[in-house]
Short mmCIF file of C-alpha atoms and ligand atoms in Angstrom, two decimals:
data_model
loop_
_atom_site.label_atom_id
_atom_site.label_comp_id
_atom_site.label_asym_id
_atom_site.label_seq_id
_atom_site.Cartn_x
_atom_site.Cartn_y
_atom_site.Cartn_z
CA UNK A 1 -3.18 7.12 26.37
CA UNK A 2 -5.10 10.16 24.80
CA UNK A 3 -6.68 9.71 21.88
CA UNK A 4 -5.83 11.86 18.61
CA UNK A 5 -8.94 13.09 17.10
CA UNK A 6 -8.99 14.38 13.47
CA UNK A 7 -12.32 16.51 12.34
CA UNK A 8 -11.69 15.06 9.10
CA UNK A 9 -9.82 12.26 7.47
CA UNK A 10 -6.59 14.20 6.82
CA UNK A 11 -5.93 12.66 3.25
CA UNK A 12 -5.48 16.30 0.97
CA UNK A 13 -4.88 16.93 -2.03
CA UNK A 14 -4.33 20.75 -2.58
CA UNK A 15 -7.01 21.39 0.27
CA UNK A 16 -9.67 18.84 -0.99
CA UNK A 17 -10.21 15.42 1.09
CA UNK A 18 -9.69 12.46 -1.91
CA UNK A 19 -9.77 8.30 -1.31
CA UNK A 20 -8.04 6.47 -3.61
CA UNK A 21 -11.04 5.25 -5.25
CA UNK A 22 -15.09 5.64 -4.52
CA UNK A 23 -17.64 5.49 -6.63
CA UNK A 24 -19.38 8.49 -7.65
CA UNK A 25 -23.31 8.30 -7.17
CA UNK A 26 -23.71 11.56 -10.00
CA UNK A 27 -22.28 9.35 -12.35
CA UNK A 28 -22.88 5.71 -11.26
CA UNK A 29 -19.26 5.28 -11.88
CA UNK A 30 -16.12 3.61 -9.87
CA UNK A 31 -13.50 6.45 -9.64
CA UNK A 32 -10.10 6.11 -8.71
CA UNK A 33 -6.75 8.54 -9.19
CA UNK A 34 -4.44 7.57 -12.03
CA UNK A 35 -1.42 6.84 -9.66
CA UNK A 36 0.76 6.37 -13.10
CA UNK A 37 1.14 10.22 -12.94
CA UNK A 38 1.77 10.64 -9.48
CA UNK A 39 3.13 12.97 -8.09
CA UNK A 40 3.46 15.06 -11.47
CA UNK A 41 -0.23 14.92 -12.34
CA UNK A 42 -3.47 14.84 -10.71
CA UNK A 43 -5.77 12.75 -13.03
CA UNK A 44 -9.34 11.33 -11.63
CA UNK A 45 -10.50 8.38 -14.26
CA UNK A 46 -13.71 6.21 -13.98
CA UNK A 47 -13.36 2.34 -14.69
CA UNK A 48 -16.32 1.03 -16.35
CA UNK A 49 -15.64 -2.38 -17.23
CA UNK A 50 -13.95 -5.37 -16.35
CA UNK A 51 -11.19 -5.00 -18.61
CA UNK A 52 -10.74 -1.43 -17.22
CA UNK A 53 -10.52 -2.78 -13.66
CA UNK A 54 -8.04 -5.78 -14.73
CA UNK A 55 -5.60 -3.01 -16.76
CA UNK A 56 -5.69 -0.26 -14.06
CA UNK A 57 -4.80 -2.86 -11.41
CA UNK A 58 -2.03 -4.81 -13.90
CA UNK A 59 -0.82 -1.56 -14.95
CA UNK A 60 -0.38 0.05 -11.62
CA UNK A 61 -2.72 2.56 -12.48
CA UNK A 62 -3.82 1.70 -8.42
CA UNK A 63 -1.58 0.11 -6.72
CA UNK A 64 -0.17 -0.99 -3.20
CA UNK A 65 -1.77 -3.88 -1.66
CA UNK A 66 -4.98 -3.00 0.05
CA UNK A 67 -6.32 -0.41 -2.10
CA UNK A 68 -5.37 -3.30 -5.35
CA UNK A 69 -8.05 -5.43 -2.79
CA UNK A 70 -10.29 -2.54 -2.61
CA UNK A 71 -10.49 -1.76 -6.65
CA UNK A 72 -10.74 -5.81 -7.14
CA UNK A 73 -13.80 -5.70 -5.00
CA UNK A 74 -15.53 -2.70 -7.16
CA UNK A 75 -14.27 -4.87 -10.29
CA UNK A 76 -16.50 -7.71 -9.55
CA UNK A 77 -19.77 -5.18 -8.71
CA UNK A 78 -19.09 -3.12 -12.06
CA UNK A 79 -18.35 -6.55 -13.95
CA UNK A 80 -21.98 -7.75 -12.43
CA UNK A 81 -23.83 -4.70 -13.80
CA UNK A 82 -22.62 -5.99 -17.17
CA UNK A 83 -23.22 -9.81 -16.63
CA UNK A 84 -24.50 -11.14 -13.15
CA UNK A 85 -24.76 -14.78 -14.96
CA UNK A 86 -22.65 -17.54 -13.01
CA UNK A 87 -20.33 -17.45 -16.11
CA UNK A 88 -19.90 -13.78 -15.99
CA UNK A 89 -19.10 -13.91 -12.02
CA UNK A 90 -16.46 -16.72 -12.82
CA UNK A 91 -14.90 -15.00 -15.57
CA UNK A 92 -14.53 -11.99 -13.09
CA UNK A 93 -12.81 -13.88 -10.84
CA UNK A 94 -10.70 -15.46 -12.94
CA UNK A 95 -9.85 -12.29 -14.83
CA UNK A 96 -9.17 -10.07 -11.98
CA UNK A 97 -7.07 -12.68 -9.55
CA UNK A 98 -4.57 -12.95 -12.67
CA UNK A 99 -3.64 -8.98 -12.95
CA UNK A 100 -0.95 -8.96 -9.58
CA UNK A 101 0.75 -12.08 -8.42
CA UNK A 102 1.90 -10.84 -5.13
CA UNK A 103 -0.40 -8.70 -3.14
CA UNK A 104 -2.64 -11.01 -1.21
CA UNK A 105 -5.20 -8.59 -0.60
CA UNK A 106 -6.51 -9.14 -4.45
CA UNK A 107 -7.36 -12.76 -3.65
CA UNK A 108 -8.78 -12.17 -0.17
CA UNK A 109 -11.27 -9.33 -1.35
CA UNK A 110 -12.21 -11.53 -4.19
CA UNK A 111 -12.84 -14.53 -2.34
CA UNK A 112 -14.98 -12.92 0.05
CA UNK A 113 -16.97 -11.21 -2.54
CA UNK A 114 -17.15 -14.53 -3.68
CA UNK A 115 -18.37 -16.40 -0.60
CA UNK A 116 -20.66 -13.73 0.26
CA UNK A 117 -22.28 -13.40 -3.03
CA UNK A 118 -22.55 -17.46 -4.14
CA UNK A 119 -26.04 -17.85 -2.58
CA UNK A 120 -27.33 -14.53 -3.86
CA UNK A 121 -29.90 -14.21 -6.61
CA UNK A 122 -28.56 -13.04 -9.97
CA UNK A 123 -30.60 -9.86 -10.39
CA UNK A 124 -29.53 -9.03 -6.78
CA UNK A 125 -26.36 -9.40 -7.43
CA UNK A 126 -24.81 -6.42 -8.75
CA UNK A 127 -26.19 -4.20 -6.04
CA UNK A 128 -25.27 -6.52 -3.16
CA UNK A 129 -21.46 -6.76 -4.85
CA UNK A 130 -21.22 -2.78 -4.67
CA UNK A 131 -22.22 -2.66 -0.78
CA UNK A 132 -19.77 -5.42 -0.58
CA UNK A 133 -16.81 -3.43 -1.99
CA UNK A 134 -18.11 -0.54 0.20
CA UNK A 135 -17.64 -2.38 3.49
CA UNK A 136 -13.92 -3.78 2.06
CA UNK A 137 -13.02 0.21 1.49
CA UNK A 138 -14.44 1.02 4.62
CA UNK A 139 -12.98 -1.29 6.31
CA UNK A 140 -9.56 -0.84 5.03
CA UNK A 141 -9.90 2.67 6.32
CA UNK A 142 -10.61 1.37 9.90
CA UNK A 143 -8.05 -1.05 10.36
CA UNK A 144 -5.24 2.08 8.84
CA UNK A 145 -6.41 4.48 11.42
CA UNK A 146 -5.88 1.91 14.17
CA UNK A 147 -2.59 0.77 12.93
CA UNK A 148 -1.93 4.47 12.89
CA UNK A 149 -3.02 4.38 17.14
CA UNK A 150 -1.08 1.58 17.67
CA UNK A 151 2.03 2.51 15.71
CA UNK A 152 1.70 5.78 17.42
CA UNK A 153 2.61 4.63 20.64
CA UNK A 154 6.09 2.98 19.77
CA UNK A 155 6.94 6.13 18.46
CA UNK A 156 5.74 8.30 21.39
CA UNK A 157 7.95 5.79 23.65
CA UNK A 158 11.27 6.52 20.81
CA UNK A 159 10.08 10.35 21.23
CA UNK A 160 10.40 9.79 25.39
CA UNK A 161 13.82 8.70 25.18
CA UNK A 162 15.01 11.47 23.39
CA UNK A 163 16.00 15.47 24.14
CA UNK A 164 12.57 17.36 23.65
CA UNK A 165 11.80 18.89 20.62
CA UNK A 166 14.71 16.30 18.59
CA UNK A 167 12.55 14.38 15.83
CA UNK A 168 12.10 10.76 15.55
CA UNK A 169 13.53 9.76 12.31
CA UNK A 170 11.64 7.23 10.51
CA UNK A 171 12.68 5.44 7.32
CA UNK A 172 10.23 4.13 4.52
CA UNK A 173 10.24 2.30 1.78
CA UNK A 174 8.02 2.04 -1.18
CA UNK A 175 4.89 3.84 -0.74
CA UNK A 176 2.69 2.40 1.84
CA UNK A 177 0.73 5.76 1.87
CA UNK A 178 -2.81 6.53 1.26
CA UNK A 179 -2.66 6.38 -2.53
CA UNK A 180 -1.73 2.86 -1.45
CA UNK A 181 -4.94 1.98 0.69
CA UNK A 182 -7.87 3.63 0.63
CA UNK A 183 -6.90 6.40 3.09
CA UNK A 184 -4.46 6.82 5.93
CA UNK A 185 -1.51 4.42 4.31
CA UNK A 186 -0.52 1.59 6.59
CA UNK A 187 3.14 2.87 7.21
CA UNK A 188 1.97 6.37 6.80
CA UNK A 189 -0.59 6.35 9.30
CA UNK A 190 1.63 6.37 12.50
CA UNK A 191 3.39 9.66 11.02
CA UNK A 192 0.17 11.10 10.71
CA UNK A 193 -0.94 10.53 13.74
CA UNK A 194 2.79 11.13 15.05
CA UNK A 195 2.51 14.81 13.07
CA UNK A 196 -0.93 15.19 14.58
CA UNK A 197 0.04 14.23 18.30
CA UNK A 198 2.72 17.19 17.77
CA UNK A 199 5.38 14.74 18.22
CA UNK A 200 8.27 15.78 15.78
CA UNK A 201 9.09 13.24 12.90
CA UNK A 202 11.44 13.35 9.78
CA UNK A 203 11.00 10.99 7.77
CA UNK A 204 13.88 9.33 4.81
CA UNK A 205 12.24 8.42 1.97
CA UNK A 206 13.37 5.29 0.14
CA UNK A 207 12.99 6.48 -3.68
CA UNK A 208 12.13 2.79 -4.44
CA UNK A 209 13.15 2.34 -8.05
CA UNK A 210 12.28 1.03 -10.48
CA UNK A 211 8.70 2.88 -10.22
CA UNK A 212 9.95 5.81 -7.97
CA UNK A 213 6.98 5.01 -5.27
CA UNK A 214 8.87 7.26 -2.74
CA UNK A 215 8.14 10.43 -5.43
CA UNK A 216 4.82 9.50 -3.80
CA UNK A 217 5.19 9.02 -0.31
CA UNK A 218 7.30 12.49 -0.06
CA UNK A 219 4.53 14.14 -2.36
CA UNK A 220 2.04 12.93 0.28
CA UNK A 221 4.09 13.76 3.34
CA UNK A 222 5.12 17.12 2.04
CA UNK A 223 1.02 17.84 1.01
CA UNK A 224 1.10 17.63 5.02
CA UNK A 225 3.82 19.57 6.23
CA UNK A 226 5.82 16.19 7.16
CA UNK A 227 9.68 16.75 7.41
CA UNK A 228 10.85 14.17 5.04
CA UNK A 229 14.09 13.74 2.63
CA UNK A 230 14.10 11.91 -0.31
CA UNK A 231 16.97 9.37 -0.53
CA UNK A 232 18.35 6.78 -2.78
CA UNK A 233 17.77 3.16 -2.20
CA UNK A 234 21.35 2.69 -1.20
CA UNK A 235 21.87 5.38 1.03
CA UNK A 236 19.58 3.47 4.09
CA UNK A 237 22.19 1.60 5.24
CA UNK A 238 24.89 4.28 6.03
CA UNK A 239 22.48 6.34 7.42
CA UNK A 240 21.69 3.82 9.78
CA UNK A 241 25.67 3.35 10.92
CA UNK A 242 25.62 6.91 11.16
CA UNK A 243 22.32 6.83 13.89
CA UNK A 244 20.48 9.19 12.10
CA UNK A 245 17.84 6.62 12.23
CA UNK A 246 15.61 5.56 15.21
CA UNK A 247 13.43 3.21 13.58
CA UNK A 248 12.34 1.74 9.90
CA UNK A 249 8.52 1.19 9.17
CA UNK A 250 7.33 -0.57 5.79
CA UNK A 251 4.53 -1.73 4.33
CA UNK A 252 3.67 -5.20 3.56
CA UNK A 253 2.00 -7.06 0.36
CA UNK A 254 1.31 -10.58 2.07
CA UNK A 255 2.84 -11.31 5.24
CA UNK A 256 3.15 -15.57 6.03
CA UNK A 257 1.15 -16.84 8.88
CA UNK A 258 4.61 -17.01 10.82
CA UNK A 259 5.56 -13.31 10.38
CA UNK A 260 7.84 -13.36 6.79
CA UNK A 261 7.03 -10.12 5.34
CA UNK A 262 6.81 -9.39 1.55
CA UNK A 263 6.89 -6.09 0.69
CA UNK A 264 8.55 -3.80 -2.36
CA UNK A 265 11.61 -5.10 -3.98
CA UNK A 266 14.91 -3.74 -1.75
CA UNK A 267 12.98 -3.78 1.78
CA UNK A 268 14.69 -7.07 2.78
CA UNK A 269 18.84 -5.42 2.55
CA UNK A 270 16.74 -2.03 4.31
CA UNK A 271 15.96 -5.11 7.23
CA UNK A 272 19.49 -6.70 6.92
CA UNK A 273 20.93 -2.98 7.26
CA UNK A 274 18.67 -2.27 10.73
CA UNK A 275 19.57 -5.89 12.48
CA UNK A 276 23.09 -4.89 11.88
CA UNK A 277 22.81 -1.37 13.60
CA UNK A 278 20.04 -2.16 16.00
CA UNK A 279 17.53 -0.32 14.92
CA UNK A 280 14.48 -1.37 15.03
CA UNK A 281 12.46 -2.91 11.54
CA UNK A 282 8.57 -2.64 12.43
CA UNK A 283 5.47 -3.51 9.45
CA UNK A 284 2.56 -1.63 9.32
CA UNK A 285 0.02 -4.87 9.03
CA UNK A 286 -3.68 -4.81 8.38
CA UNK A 287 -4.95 -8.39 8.56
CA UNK A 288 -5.83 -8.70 5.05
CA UNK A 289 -2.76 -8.98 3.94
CA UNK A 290 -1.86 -12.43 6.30
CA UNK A 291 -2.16 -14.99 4.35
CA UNK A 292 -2.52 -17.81 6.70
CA UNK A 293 -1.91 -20.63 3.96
CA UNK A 294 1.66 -20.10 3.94
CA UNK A 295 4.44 -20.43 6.59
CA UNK A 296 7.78 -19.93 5.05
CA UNK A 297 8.00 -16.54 2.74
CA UNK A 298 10.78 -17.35 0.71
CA UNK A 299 9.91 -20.63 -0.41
CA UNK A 300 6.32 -20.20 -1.07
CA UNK A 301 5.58 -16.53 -1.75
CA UNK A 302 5.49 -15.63 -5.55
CA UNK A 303 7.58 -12.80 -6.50
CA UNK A 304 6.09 -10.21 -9.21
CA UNK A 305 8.50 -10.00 -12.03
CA UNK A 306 7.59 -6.79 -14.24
CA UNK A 307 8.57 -5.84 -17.64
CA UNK A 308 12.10 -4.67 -18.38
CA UNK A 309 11.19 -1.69 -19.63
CA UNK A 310 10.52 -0.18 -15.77
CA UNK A 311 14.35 -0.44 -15.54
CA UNK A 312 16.04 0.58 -18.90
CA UNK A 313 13.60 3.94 -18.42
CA UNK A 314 11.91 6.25 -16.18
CA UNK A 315 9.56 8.73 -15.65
CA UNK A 316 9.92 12.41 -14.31
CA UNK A 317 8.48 15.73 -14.84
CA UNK A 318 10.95 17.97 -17.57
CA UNK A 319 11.50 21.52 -16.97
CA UNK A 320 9.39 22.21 -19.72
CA UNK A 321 6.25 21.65 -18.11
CA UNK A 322 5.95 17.92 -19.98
CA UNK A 323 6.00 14.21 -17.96
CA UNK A 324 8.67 12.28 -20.31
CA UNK A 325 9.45 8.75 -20.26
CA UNK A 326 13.21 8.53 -20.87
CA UNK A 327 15.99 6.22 -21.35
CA UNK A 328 18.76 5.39 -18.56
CA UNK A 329 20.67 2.65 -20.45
CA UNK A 330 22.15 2.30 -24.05
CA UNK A 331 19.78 1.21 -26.14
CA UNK A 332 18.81 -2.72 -26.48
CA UNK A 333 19.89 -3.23 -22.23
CA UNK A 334 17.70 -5.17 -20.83
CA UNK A 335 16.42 -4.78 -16.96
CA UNK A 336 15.58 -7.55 -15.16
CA UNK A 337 12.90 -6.57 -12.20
CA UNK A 338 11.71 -8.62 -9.56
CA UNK A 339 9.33 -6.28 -7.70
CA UNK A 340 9.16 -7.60 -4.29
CA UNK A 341 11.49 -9.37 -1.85
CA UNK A 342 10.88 -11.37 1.76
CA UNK A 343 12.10 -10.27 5.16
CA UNK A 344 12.64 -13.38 6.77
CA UNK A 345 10.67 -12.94 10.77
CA UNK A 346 13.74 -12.88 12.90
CA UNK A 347 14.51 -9.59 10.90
CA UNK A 348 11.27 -7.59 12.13
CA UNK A 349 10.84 -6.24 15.46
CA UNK A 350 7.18 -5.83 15.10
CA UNK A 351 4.36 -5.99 13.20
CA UNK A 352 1.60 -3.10 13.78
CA UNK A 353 -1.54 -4.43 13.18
CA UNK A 354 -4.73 -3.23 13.61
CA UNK A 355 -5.34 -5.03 16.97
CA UNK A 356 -2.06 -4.17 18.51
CA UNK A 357 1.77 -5.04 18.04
CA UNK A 358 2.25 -8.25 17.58
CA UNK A 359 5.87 -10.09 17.33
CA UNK A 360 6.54 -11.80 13.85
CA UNK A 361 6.18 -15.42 14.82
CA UNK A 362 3.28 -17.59 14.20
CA UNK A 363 2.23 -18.23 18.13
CA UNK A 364 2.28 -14.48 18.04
CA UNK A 365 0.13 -13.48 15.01
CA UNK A 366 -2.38 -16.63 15.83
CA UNK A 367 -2.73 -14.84 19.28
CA UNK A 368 -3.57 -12.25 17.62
CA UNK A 369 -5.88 -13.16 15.16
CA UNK A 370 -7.00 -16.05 16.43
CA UNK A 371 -10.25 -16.13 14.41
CA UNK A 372 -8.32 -16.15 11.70
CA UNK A 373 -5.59 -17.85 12.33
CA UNK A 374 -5.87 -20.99 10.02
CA UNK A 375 -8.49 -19.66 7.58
O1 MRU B 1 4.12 -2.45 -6.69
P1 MRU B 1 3.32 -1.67 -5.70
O2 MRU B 1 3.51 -0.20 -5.81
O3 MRU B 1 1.84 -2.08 -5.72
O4 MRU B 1 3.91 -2.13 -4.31
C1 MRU B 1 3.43 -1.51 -3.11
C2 MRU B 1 4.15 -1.92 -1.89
O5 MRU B 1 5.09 -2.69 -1.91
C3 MRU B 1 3.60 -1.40 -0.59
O6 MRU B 1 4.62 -1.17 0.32
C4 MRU B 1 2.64 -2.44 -0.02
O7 MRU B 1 1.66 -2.76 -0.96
C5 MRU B 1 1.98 -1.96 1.19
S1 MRU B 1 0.85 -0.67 0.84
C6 MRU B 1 0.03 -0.17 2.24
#
């Protein structure tokens, strides 16, 4: 097929290309975008520490798995600068792989710094971590544009089947957008590329509570002219017995070596509601996020459980001009808030990957990858 081709990586913000983070050679300082304001607030902060790295990632001040990889790959080169002593490089690790449970991606980026960095000297060592965590971002951006490609073409073939000029309507969950990676978004990326090929798309945002992530993804799809409607959590599944959805695309935070997919809390009834109505439940997959230790989700995949607080209150922009934190509940409730959930295999159609499409099964997804397959 014909490829799209973008003059610039299309991630805007008010007409000005932003990553999620970089590091800024002016100041000699890791900046990222303070995603706790999103979509009410643009605010740019630099970490300069460890401890800043382990709060912004704990905190969700960056969040979504591969960009949480991405800023725990900076970590270790900022941490270095401080103390490149084989104390100091353990203590990194051990800080940073404690901040998110879930997310795979953290421990992947940090092993690999770790492998590649063991058998460096120690005054090297800093400057060798910070080209590391430049080929993990770059990479991440990569492998999103190609799952973008690749997801592209299932929904040119939904777009074929369909009366010209009707939109393919996609569902989301979560935000697996480019705050969420470095740039493109996993999920995101195929209705990018989608909007770009001048296929039409509308896409129904899942708000996601507790955190609201979907404030983000329509923020980021509306920054781009992307027909999208912001929807509660529960409204998925009637939308779906209504066909007024041709297919659901997600993100993932660790996906098992046979194809169970973790992702935000609430995707798994979002899969449950799409095998009922046939409609079709694809991942958006970059390999960092397989973790090829584990086979069955369910039983082996530990779920994030975040403070109460994220429940009992939320955040939104008053009329006044102010963000406010308020409360939903009577006072003294207490929220309990597991943050992710598994999607069994046999409930995804496909995972989109940056190689291809692969089925969720583990013959599949070693077929794949099968230079990693077993890592
Ligand atoms: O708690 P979050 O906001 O970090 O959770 C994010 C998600 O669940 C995303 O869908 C997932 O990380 C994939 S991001 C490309």
């Amino acid at each position: 097929g014909k490829k799209v081709q973008f003059g610039e990586l299309p991630m805007k913000v008010q007409g000005t290309h932003y990553r999620s983070i970089w590091y800024d050679y002016k100041d000699c300082q890791v900046k990222i975008i303070d995603q706790r304001w999103l979509p009410h607030d643009f605010r740019i902060v630099a970490l300069t520490n460890l401890n800043e790295f382990a709060v912004a990632i704990r905190d969700m001040w960056v969040r979504g798995a591969p960009l949480i990889g991405a800023t725990a790959a900076y970590g270790v080169a900022i941490s270095l600068s401080d103390d490149a002593s084989d104390s100091g490089l353990k203590n990194t690790y051990d800080t940073l792989i404690e901040t998110r449970p879930t997310a795979i991606n953290l421990k992947w980026a940090l092993d690999r710094l770790l492998g590649a960095l063991t058998p460096v000297s120690e005054d090297e060592l800093p400057l060798k971590a910070l080209e590391l965590a430049h080929q993990v971002a770059e990479e991440d951006v990569g492998i999103n544009k190609k799952i973008g490609e690749h997801g592209l073409e299932i929904v040119k073939k939904i777009a074929s089947k369909k009366p010209a000029g009707e939109p393919v309507r996609m569902l989301t969950h979560c935000n697996a957008g480019w705050p969420a990676t470095v740039d493109w978004g996993t999920a995101t990326s195929p209705m990018y590329h989608a909007h770009e090929a001048g296929i039409p798309i509308h896409v129904w945002v899942d708000e996601t509570r507790p955190r609201n992530q979907g404030a983000m993804t329509a923020w980021e799809l509306e920054s781009h002219g992307i027909s999208n409607t912001y929807i509660t959590d529960n409204a998925g599944g009637h939308l779906m017995q209504k066909g007024l959805v041709d297919m659901v695309i997600v993100g993932t935070d660790r996906t098992t070596a046979q194809g169970d997919v973790c992702n935000k809390i609430g995707t798994y009834l979002k899969a449950l509601a799409a095998h009922d109505n046939g409609v079709p439940f694809y991942v958006a997959l970059p390999s960092p996020t397989i973790d090829w230790t584990i086979s069955d989700g369910v039983a082996d995949i530990p779920i994030e459980e975040r403070a109460s607080r994220e429940v009992t209150h939320i955040f939104g922009h008053h009329e006044k001009n102010s963000i406010e934190e308020i409360r939903v509940t009577s006072e003294g409730v207490s929220g309990g808030n597991p943050a992710f959930d598994v999607t069994p295999n046999r409930l995804v159609t496909g995972l989109i990957t940056e190689r291809g499409v692969s089925d969720a099964s583990e013959k599949a997804l070693a077929k794949m990858f099968p230079d990693l397959a077993g890592l």
